[in-house]
PDB file of C-alpha atoms in Angstrom:
ATOM      1  CA  ARG A   1      -9.499   8.731   0.012  1.00  0.00           C
ATOM      2  CA  ILE A   2     -10.283   5.719   2.451  1.00  0.00           C
ATOM      3  CA  GLN A   3     -13.380   4.278   0.587  1.00  0.00           C
ATOM      4  CA  PRO A   4     -14.569   1.010  -0.738  1.00  0.00           C
ATOM      5  CA  LYS A   5     -13.593   1.596  -4.396  1.00  0.00           C
ATOM      6  CA  LYS A   6      -9.960   1.729  -3.311  1.00  0.00           C
ATOM      7  CA  GLY A   7      -9.965  -1.928  -2.401  1.00  0.00           C
ATOM      8  CA  LEU A   8      -8.492  -1.794   0.920  1.00  0.00           C
ATOM      9  CA  SER A   9     -10.452  -4.536   2.403  1.00  0.00           C
ATOM     10  CA  GLY A  10      -8.878  -7.045   0.209  1.00  0.00           C
ATOM     11  CA  LEU A  11      -5.691  -5.706   0.750  1.00  0.00           C
ATOM     12  CA  LEU A  12      -6.121  -6.127   4.504  1.00  0.00           C
ATOM     13  CA  LYS A  13      -7.280  -9.679   3.828  1.00  0.00           C
ATOM     14  CA  ALA A  14      -4.071 -10.345   1.720  1.00  0.00           C
ATOM     15  CA  TRP A  15      -1.938  -8.651   4.353  1.00  0.00           C
ATOM     16  CA  ALA A  16      -3.394 -10.954   7.104  1.00  0.00           C
ATOM     17  CA  GLU A  17      -2.239 -13.895   5.057  1.00  0.00           C
ATOM     18  CA  ILE A  18       1.125 -12.488   4.647  1.00  0.00           C
ATOM     19  CA  GLN A  19       1.477 -11.664   8.206  1.00  0.00           C
ATOM     20  CA  ASN A  20       0.492 -15.362   9.080  1.00  0.00           C
ATOM     21  CA  PRO A  21       3.756 -17.367  10.006  1.00  0.00           C
ATOM     22  CA  LYS A  22       2.434 -20.171   7.661  1.00  0.00           C
ATOM     23  CA  SER A  23       2.640 -17.805   4.680  1.00  0.00           C
ATOM     24  CA  GLY A  24       6.405 -18.780   3.986  1.00  0.00           C
ATOM     25  CA  ILE A  25       7.406 -15.079   3.607  1.00  0.00           C
ATOM     26  CA  GLN A  26      10.562 -14.993   5.577  1.00  0.00           C
ATOM     27  CA  ASN A  27      10.576 -11.224   6.444  1.00  0.00           C
ATOM     28  CA  SER A  28       6.736 -10.650   6.601  1.00  0.00           C
ATOM     29  CA  LYS A  29       6.906  -9.316  10.198  1.00  0.00           C
ATOM     30  CA  ASP A  30       9.570  -6.520   8.912  1.00  0.00           C
ATOM     31  CA  TRP A  31       6.777  -4.941   6.796  1.00  0.00           C
ATOM     32  CA  GLN A  32       4.065  -2.427   8.176  1.00  0.00           C
ATOM     33  CA  LEU A  33       1.115  -1.571   6.117  1.00  0.00           C
ATOM     34  CA  VAL A  34       0.457   2.284   6.371  1.00  0.00           C
ATOM     35  CA  ILE A  35      -2.695   3.430   5.025  1.00  0.00           C
ATOM     36  CA  ALA A  36      -2.768   7.167   4.379  1.00  0.00           C
ATOM     37  CA  GLY A  37      -5.866   9.205   3.203  1.00  0.00           C
ATOM     38  CA  TRP A  38      -8.958  10.944   4.631  1.00  0.00           C
ATOM     39  CA  ASP A  39     -11.975   8.687   5.563  1.00  0.00           C
ATOM     40  CA  GLN A  40     -15.027   9.069   3.262  1.00  0.00           C
ATOM     41  CA  GLY A  41     -18.329   7.666   4.723  1.00  0.00           C
ATOM     42  CA  GLY A  42     -16.957   6.065   7.880  1.00  0.00           C
ATOM     43  CA  HIS A  43     -15.148   3.178   5.745  1.00  0.00           C
ATOM     44  CA  GLU A  44     -12.114   3.721   8.022  1.00  0.00           C
ATOM     45  CA  GLY A  45     -14.126   2.388  10.874  1.00  0.00           C
ATOM     46  CA  GLU A  46     -15.056  -0.743   8.672  1.00  0.00           C
ATOM     47  CA  LEU A  47     -11.358  -1.262   8.060  1.00  0.00           C
ATOM     48  CA  ILE A  48     -10.626  -1.150  11.805  1.00  0.00           C
ATOM     49  CA  GLU A  49     -13.257  -3.680  12.411  1.00  0.00           C
ATOM     50  CA  LEU A  50     -11.869  -5.904   9.615  1.00  0.00           C
ATOM     51  CA  CYS A  51      -8.435  -5.685  10.973  1.00  0.00           C
ATOM     52  CA  SER A  52      -9.825  -6.916  14.223  1.00  0.00           C
ATOM     53  CA  GLU A  53     -11.495  -9.805  12.657  1.00  0.00           C
ATOM     54  CA  LEU A  54      -8.370 -10.794  10.911  1.00  0.00           C
ATOM     55  CA  GLY A  55      -6.080 -10.655  13.973  1.00  0.00           C
ATOM     56  CA  LEU A  56      -4.221  -7.770  12.571  1.00  0.00           C
ATOM     57  CA  SER A  57      -2.888  -5.162  15.055  1.00  0.00           C
ATOM     58  CA  VAL A  58      -3.810  -1.820  14.118  1.00  0.00           C
ATOM     59  CA  VAL A  59      -2.938   1.690  15.211  1.00  0.00           C
ATOM     60  CA  GLN A  60      -5.052   4.914  14.316  1.00  0.00           C
ATOM     61  CA  ARG A  61      -3.116   8.215  14.252  1.00  0.00           C
ATOM     62  CA  SER A  62      -4.691  10.943  16.129  1.00  0.00           C
ATOM     63  CA  LYS A  63      -4.689  14.200  14.310  1.00  0.00           C
ATOM     64  CA  HIS A  64      -3.562  15.803  17.682  1.00  0.00           C
ATOM     65  CA  VAL A  65      -0.355  13.672  17.865  1.00  0.00           C
ATOM     66  CA  PRO A  66       2.867  14.545  16.234  1.00  0.00           C
ATOM     67  CA  CYS A  67       4.200  12.311  13.625  1.00  0.00           C
ATOM     68  CA  SER A  68       7.267  11.276  15.856  1.00  0.00           C
ATOM     69  CA  ALA A  69       4.785  10.264  18.911  1.00  0.00           C
ATOM     70  CA  THR A  70       2.618   8.289  16.091  1.00  0.00           C
ATOM     71  CA  ALA A  71       5.731   6.423  15.015  1.00  0.00           C
ATOM     72  CA  GLN A  72       6.617   5.105  18.463  1.00  0.00           C
ATOM     73  CA  GLU A  73       3.206   4.164  19.063  1.00  0.00           C
ATOM     74  CA  ALA A  74       3.064   2.361  15.795  1.00  0.00           C
ATOM     75  CA  GLU A  75       6.154   0.519  16.392  1.00  0.00           C
ATOM     76  CA  GLY A  76       5.142  -3.379  15.961  1.00  0.00           C
ATOM     77  CA  ALA A  77       1.576  -2.673  14.613  1.00  0.00           C
ATOM     78  CA  ASP A  78       0.669  -4.729  11.459  1.00  0.00           C
ATOM     79  CA  VAL A  79      -1.510  -1.780  10.074  1.00  0.00           C
ATOM     80  CA  VAL A  80      -1.228   1.889  10.726  1.00  0.00           C
ATOM     81  CA  LEU A  81      -4.201   4.141   9.707  1.00  0.00           C
ATOM     82  CA  TYR A  82      -2.414   7.339   9.260  1.00  0.00           C
ATOM     83  CA  GLY A  83      -5.210   9.586   8.182  1.00  0.00           C
ATOM     84  CA  PRO A  84      -4.792  12.503   5.642  1.00  0.00           C
ATOM     85  CA  ALA A  85      -1.318  13.635   4.888  1.00  0.00           C
ATOM     86  CA  PHE A  86      -0.464  16.726   2.722  1.00  0.00           C
ATOM     87  CA  GLY A  87       2.505  18.860   1.806  1.00  0.00           C
ATOM     88  CA  GLY A  88       5.636  18.047   3.751  1.00  0.00           C
ATOM     89  CA  GLU A  89       3.825  15.456   5.891  1.00  0.00           C
ATOM     90  CA  LYS A  90       2.950  13.505   2.833  1.00  0.00           C
ATOM     91  CA  ASP A  91       6.666  13.967   1.653  1.00  0.00           C
ATOM     92  CA  GLN A  92       7.788  12.448   4.621  1.00  0.00           C
ATOM     93  CA  LEU A  93       5.506   9.379   4.306  1.00  0.00           C
ATOM     94  CA  LEU A  94       6.565   8.848   0.779  1.00  0.00           C
ATOM     95  CA  ARG A  95      10.231   9.201   1.478  1.00  0.00           C
ATOM     96  CA  VAL A  96      10.250   6.735   4.492  1.00  0.00           C
ATOM     97  CA  ALA A  97       8.291   4.109   2.459  1.00  0.00           C
ATOM     98  CA  ASP A  98       9.743   1.098   0.793  1.00  0.00           C
ATOM     99  CA  ALA A  99       6.879   0.421  -1.659  1.00  0.00           C
ATOM    100  CA  PHE A 100       3.495   1.730  -2.566  1.00  0.00           C
ATOM    101  CA  VAL A 101       0.269  -0.327  -3.291  1.00  0.00           C
ATOM    102  CA  LEU A 102      -2.923   0.654  -5.037  1.00  0.00           C
ATOM    103  CA  PRO A 103      -5.494  -2.155  -4.946  1.00  0.00           C
ATOM    104  CA  SER A 104      -8.103   0.036  -6.544  1.00  0.00           C
ATOM    105  CA  PHE A 105     -11.140  -1.265  -8.377  1.00  0.00           C
ATOM    106  CA  SER A 106     -11.509   1.788 -10.599  1.00  0.00           C
ATOM    107  CA  GLU A 107      -9.129   4.875 -11.374  1.00  0.00           C
ATOM    108  CA  GLY A 108      -9.028   7.372 -13.917  1.00  0.00           C
ATOM    109  CA  LEU A 109      -5.242   8.512 -13.752  1.00  0.00           C
ATOM    110  CA  PRO A 110      -4.215   7.783 -10.295  1.00  0.00           C
ATOM    111  CA  MET A 111      -1.812  10.677  -8.945  1.00  0.00           C
ATOM    112  CA  SER A 112      -0.877   8.667  -6.018  1.00  0.00           C
ATOM    113  CA  VAL A 113       0.942   6.154  -8.102  1.00  0.00           C
ATOM    114  CA  LEU A 114       2.619   8.816 -10.110  1.00  0.00           C
ATOM    115  CA  GLU A 115       3.781  10.445  -6.971  1.00  0.00           C
ATOM    116  CA  ALA A 116       5.064   7.101  -5.766  1.00  0.00           C
ATOM    117  CA  TRP A 117       7.031   6.399  -8.991  1.00  0.00           C
ATOM    118  CA  ALA A 118       8.448  10.233  -8.730  1.00  0.00           C
ATOM    119  CA  TYR A 119       9.851   9.209  -5.271  1.00  0.00           C
ATOM    120  CA  GLY A 120      11.320   6.117  -6.823  1.00  0.00           C
ATOM    121  CA  LEU A 121       9.033   3.586  -5.078  1.00  0.00           C
ATOM    122  CA  PRO A 122       8.182   0.171  -6.463  1.00  0.00           C
ATOM    123  CA  VAL A 123       4.485   0.046  -7.026  1.00  0.00           C
ATOM    124  CA  VAL A 124       1.914  -2.808  -6.905  1.00  0.00           C
ATOM    125  CA  MET A 125      -1.418  -2.081  -8.494  1.00  0.00           C
ATOM    126  CA  THR A 126      -4.399  -3.247 -10.045  1.00  0.00           C
ATOM    127  CA  PRO A 127      -4.970  -3.137 -13.878  1.00  0.00           C
ATOM    128  CA  GLU A 128      -7.961  -0.786 -13.071  1.00  0.00           C
ATOM    129  CA  CYS A 129      -5.300   1.793 -12.158  1.00  0.00           C
ATOM    130  CA  ASN A 130      -5.029   2.335 -15.852  1.00  0.00           C
ATOM    131  CA  LEU A 131      -1.334   2.665 -16.035  1.00  0.00           C
ATOM    132  CA  PRO A 132      -0.266  -0.049 -18.401  1.00  0.00           C
ATOM    133  CA  GLU A 133       3.035   1.625 -18.999  1.00  0.00           C
ATOM    134  CA  GLY A 134       4.086   0.636 -15.324  1.00  0.00           C
ATOM    135  CA  PHE A 135       3.597  -3.125 -16.120  1.00  0.00           C
ATOM    136  CA  ALA A 136       5.325  -2.719 -19.459  1.00  0.00           C
ATOM    137  CA  THR A 137       8.474  -1.050 -18.087  1.00  0.00           C
ATOM    138  CA  GLN A 138       8.581  -3.431 -14.980  1.00  0.00           C
ATOM    139  CA  ALA A 139       7.937  -0.280 -12.656  1.00  0.00           C
ATOM    140  CA  ALA A 140       4.926  -2.019 -11.294  1.00  0.00           C
ATOM    141  CA  LEU A 141       3.823  -5.568 -10.137  1.00  0.00           C
ATOM    142  CA  GLU A 142       0.094  -6.605 -10.885  1.00  0.00           C
ATOM    143  CA  ILE A 143      -2.608  -7.647  -8.216  1.00  0.00           C
ATOM    144  CA  ARG A 144      -6.064  -8.517  -8.961  1.00  0.00           C
ATOM    145  CA  ASN A 145      -8.499  -7.463  -6.328  1.00  0.00           C
ATOM    146  CA  GLY A 146     -11.867  -8.877  -5.810  1.00  0.00           C
ATOM    147  CA  GLU A 147     -13.382 -11.984  -4.064  1.00  0.00           C
ATOM    148  CA  MET A 148     -10.804 -14.180  -2.581  1.00  0.00           C
ATOM    149  CA  MET A 149     -11.545 -16.831  -5.311  1.00  0.00           C
ATOM    150  CA  ASN A 150     -10.818 -14.265  -8.018  1.00  0.00           C
ATOM    151  CA  ALA A 151      -8.215 -12.246  -6.282  1.00  0.00           C
ATOM    152  CA  LYS A 152      -4.576 -12.523  -7.308  1.00  0.00           C
ATOM    153  CA  TRP A 153      -2.101 -11.134  -4.979  1.00  0.00           C
ATOM    154  CA  ASP A 154       1.059 -12.581  -6.284  1.00  0.00           C
ATOM    155  CA  GLY A 155       2.558  -9.277  -7.015  1.00  0.00           C
ATOM    156  CA  LEU A 156       2.410  -8.154  -3.431  1.00  0.00           C
ATOM    157  CA  TRP A 157       4.148 -11.521  -2.427  1.00  0.00           C
ATOM    158  CA  ALA A 158       6.637 -11.007  -5.020  1.00  0.00           C
ATOM    159  CA  LEU A 159       7.351  -7.450  -3.776  1.00  0.00           C
ATOM    160  CA  LEU A 160       8.037  -8.649  -0.253  1.00  0.00           C
ATOM    161  CA  GLU A 161      10.349 -11.372  -1.229  1.00  0.00           C
ATOM    162  CA  MET A 162      12.421  -9.134  -3.416  1.00  0.00           C
ATOM    163  CA  SER A 163      15.768  -8.021  -2.440  1.00  0.00           C
ATOM    164  CA  ASP A 164      16.247  -4.464  -1.506  1.00  0.00           C
ATOM    165  CA  SER A 165      18.428  -3.892  -4.586  1.00  0.00           C
ATOM    166  CA  ASP A 166      15.536  -5.381  -6.850  1.00  0.00           C
ATOM    167  CA  ARG A 167      13.041  -2.900  -5.334  1.00  0.00           C
ATOM    168  CA  ILE A 168      15.328  -0.044  -5.544  1.00  0.00           C
ATOM    169  CA  GLU A 169      15.835  -0.922  -9.263  1.00  0.00           C
ATOM    170  CA  MET A 170      12.188  -1.378  -9.854  1.00  0.00           C
ATOM    171  CA  GLY A 171      11.576   2.171  -8.138  1.00  0.00           C
ATOM    172  CA  GLY A 172      14.239   3.704 -10.452  1.00  0.00           C
ATOM    173  CA  ARG A 173      12.310   2.281 -13.510  1.00  0.00           C
ATOM    174  CA  GLY A 174       9.252   4.120 -12.242  1.00  0.00           C
ATOM    175  CA  ARG A 175      11.059   7.252 -11.627  1.00  0.00           C
ATOM    176  CA  ARG A 176      12.380   7.325 -15.334  1.00  0.00           C
ATOM    177  CA  LEU A 177       8.808   6.371 -16.398  1.00  0.00           C
ATOM    178  CA  VAL A 178       7.489   9.781 -14.765  1.00  0.00           C
ATOM    179  CA  GLU A 179      10.366  11.699 -16.001  1.00  0.00           C
ATOM    180  CA  GLN A 180       9.722  10.670 -19.474  1.00  0.00           C
TER     181      GLN A 180
END
C-alpha cells in the first residue's frame, strides 16, 4: 500500500539527498527508486507533489501502458511510481530489483520483506518492521525514519556504496533466512 504509515515521504527526502551530486555517493545516479503498491487515500498524489518540491524527476505508470513501454518512459527518472503489481508482474519487478527498502513506521510481519529475501535481495528496513533476525544475520541494514533530526538513513547510504558482490552476499543471507 502507498500510505503514510509506510514512511515513503521520509524515503523520498533521503533519496533527494542521495541524488544530490554533493552527497558523495559516486554512483547515485545509477540507482532508481521504484515504488510499487496501490494508492490508499490519495497519498500517491502527495508523494508526486513532494518529488516536485525536492527536485526529483518522477514517472507515474499508467495502468493502460505495458511494462516495456513504462520502462522506456522511466529511463533516467529518479523515482517511478509503478502502481500495484501482482502475480507475474510482481515477480518481474522483484527479479530486476537490486535491493528492497521498507521505511515503515509500523508493521506486524511485513510479507514484502520476506518476499524480497526469497528473491535474494538485500533489504534496508526500520526496526518497526519487526524482523530483528534480518539485522542479526546481516540480511538487512537498519534505517530510522522520522523527522529529519531523528532520522538515520546510513543503512541506505551503505547499501548504495556496497559492491555488487557484497549486495549479492547480503541477499543470499536473506534467502537462507527465509528458507530456514
